[in-house]
mmCIF file of C-alpha atoms and ligand atoms in Angstrom:
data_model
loop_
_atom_site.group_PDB
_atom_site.id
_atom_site.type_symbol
_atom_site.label_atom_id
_atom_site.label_comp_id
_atom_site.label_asym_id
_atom_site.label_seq_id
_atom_site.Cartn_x
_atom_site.Cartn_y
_atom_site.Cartn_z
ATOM 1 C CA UNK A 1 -19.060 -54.997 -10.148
ATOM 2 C CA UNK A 2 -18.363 -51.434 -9.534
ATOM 3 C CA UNK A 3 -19.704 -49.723 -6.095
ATOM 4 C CA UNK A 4 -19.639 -45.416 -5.487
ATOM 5 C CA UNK A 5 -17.872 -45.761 -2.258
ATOM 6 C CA UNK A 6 -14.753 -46.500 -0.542
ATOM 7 C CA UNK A 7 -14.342 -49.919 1.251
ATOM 8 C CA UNK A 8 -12.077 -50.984 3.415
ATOM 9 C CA UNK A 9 -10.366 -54.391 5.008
ATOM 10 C CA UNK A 10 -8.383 -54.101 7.694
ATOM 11 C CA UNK A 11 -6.791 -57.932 6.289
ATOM 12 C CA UNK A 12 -5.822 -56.143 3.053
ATOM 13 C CA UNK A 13 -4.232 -53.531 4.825
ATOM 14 C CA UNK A 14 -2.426 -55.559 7.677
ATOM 15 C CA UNK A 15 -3.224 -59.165 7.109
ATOM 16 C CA UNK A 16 -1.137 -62.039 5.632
ATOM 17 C CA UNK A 17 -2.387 -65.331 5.130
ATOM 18 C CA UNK A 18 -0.197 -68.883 4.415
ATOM 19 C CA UNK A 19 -1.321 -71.717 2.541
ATOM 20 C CA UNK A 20 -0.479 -75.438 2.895
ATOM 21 C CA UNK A 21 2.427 -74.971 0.225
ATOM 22 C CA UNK A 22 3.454 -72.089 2.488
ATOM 23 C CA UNK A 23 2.809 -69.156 -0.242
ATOM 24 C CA UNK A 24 2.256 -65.967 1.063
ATOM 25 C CA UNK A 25 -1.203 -63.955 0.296
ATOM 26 C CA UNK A 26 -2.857 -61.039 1.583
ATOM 27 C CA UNK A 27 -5.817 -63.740 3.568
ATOM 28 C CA UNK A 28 -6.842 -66.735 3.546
ATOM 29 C CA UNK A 29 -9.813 -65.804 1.085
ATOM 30 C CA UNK A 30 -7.374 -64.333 -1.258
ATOM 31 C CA UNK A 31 -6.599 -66.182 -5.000
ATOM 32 C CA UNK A 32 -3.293 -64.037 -5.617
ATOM 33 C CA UNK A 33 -0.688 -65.144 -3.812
ATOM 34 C CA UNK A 34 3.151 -62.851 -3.418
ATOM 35 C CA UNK A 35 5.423 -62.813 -5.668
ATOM 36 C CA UNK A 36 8.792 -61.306 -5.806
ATOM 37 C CA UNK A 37 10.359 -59.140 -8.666
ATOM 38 C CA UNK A 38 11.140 -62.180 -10.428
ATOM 39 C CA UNK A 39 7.325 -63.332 -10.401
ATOM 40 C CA UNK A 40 8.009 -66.578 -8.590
ATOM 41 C CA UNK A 41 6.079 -66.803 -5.296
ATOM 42 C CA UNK A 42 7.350 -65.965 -1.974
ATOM 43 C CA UNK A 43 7.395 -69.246 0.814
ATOM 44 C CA UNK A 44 7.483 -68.580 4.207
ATOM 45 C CA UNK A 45 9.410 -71.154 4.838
ATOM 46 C CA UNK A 46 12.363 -69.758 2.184
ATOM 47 C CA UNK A 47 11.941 -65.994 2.321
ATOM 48 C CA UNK A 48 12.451 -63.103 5.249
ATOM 49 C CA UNK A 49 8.619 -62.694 6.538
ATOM 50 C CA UNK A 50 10.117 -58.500 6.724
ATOM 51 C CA UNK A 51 11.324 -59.213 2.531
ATOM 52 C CA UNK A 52 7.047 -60.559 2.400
ATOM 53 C CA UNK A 53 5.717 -57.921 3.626
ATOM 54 C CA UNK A 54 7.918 -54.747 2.104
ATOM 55 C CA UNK A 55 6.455 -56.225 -0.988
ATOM 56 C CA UNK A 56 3.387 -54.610 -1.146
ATOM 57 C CA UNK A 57 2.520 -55.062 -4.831
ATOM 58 C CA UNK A 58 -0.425 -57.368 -4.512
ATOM 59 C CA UNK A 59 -1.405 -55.173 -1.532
ATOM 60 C CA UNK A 60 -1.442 -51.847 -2.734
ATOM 61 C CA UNK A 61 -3.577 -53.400 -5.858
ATOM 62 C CA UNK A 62 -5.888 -54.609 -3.756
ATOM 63 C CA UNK A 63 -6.456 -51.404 -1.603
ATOM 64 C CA UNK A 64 -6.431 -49.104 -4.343
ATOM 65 C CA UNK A 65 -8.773 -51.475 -5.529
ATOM 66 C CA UNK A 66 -11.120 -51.031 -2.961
ATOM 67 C CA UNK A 67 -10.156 -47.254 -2.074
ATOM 68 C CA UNK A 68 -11.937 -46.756 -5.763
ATOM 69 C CA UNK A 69 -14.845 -49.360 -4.238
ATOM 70 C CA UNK A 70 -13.946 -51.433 -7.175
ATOM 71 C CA UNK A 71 -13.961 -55.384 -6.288
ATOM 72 C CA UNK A 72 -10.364 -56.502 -7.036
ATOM 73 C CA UNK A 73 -10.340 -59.969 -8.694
ATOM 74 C CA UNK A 74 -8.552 -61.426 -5.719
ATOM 75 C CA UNK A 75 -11.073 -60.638 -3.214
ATOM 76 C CA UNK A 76 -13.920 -62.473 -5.675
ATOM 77 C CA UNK A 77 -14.372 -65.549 -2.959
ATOM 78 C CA UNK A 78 -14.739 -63.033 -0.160
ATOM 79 C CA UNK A 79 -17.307 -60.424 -1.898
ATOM 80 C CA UNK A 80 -19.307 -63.580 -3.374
ATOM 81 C CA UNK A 81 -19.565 -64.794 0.501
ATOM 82 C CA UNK A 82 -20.585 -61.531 1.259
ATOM 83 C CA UNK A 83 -23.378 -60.440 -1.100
ATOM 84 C CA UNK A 84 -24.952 -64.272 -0.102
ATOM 85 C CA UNK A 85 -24.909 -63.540 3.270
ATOM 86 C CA UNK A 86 -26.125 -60.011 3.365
ATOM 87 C CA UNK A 87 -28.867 -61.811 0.204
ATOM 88 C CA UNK A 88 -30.054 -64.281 2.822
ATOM 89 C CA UNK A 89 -29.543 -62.436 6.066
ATOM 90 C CA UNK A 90 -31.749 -59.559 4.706
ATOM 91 C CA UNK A 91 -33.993 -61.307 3.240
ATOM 92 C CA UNK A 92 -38.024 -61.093 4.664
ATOM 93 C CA UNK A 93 -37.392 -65.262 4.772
ATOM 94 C CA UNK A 94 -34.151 -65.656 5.453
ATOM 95 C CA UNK A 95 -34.326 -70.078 6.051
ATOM 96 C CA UNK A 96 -36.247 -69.914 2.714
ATOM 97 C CA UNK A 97 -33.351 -67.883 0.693
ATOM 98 C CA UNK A 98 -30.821 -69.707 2.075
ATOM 99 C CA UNK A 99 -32.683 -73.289 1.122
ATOM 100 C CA UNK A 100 -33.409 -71.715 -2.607
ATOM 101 C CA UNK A 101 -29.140 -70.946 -2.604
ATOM 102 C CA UNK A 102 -28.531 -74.543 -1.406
ATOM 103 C CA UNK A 103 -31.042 -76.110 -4.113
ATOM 104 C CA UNK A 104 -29.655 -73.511 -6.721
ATOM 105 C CA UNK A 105 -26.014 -74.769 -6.221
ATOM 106 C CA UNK A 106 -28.018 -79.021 -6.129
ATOM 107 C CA UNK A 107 -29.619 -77.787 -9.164
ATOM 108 C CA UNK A 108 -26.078 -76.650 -10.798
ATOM 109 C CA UNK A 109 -24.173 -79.820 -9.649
ATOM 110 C CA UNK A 110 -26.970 -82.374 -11.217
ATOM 111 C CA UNK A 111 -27.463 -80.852 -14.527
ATOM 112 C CA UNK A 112 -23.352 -80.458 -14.536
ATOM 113 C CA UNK A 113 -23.447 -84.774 -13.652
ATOM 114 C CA UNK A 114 -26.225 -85.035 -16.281
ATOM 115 C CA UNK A 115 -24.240 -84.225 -19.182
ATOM 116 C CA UNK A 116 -25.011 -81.761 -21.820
ATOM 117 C CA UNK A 117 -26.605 -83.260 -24.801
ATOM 118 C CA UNK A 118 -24.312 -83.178 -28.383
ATOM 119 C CA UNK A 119 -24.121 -80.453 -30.143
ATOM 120 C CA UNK A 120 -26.316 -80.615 -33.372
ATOM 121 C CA UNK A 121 -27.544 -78.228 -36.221
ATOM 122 C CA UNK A 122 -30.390 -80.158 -37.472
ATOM 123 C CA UNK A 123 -33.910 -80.322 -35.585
ATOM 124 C CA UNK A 124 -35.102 -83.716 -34.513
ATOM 125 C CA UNK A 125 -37.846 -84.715 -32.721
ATOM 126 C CA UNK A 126 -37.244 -86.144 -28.959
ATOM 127 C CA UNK A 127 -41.131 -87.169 -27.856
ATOM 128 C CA UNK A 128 -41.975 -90.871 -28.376
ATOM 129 C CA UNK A 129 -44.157 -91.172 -31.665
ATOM 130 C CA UNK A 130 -45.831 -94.380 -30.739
ATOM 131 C CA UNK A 131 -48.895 -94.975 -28.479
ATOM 132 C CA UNK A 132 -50.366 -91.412 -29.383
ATOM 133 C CA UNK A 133 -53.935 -91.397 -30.016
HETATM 134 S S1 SF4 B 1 -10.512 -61.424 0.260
HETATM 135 FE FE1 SF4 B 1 -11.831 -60.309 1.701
HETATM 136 S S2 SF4 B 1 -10.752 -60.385 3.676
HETATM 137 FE FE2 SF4 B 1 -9.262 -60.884 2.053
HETATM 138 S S3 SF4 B 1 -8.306 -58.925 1.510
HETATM 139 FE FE3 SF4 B 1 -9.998 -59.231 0.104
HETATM 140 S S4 SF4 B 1 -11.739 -58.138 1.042
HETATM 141 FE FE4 SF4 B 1 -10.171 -58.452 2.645
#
């Protein structure tokens, strides 16, 4: 999703969130998590927290990212939240589109339990032939 203006976070700018693992990342609603010039990922238990945050990689690809208002793949969980919440908060019924969400994500989860059906190229017929009139 592309937007025409420039947005800004003051966590992707300043932030730095840890996980349970104790990787690095730019919040807590972020997927990409630091890495050092090697690629393997920066622990805050192992690595200078001043050596963290000099490495602005992931950083500077998320703000230019959002400097172009372009929605950087690692913010996805964070822009998702958002577009629901401004989707049900300005909404005319706002209880009503948040109880369609909730039964659209019920809806997703049961058909996901109920198992697609097999794959097949021929037609056959499904509707019970006997007792018809
Ligand atoms: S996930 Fe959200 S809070 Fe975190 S850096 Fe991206 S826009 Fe900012």
């Amino acid at each position: 999703m592309e937007f025409n203006k420039k947005i800004t976070c003051s966590l992707a700018q300043r932030g730095i969130g840890i996980e349970n693992a104790g990787h690095v990342k730019v919040c807590n609603l972020s997927t990409h998590i630091f890495k050092d010039a090697n690629g393997d990922p920066y622990r805050i238990d192992q690595t200078n927290l001043r050596d963290i945050w000099n490495n602005n990689v992931t950083r500077k690809e998320i703000n230019d990212s959002l400097d172009k208002g372009e929605r950087h793949e690692n913010c996805q969980l964070c822009w998702d939240a958002v577009l629901i919440n401004s989707a049900i908060a300005l909404a005319k019924k706002p209880i009503l589109m948040a109880t369609s969400f909730k039964n659209a994500v019920i809806a997703g989860r049961q058909s996901f339990l109920a198992g697609r059906m097999k794959k097949s190229f021929n037609a056959s017929a499904s509707s019970p032939e006997s007792g018809l009139i």
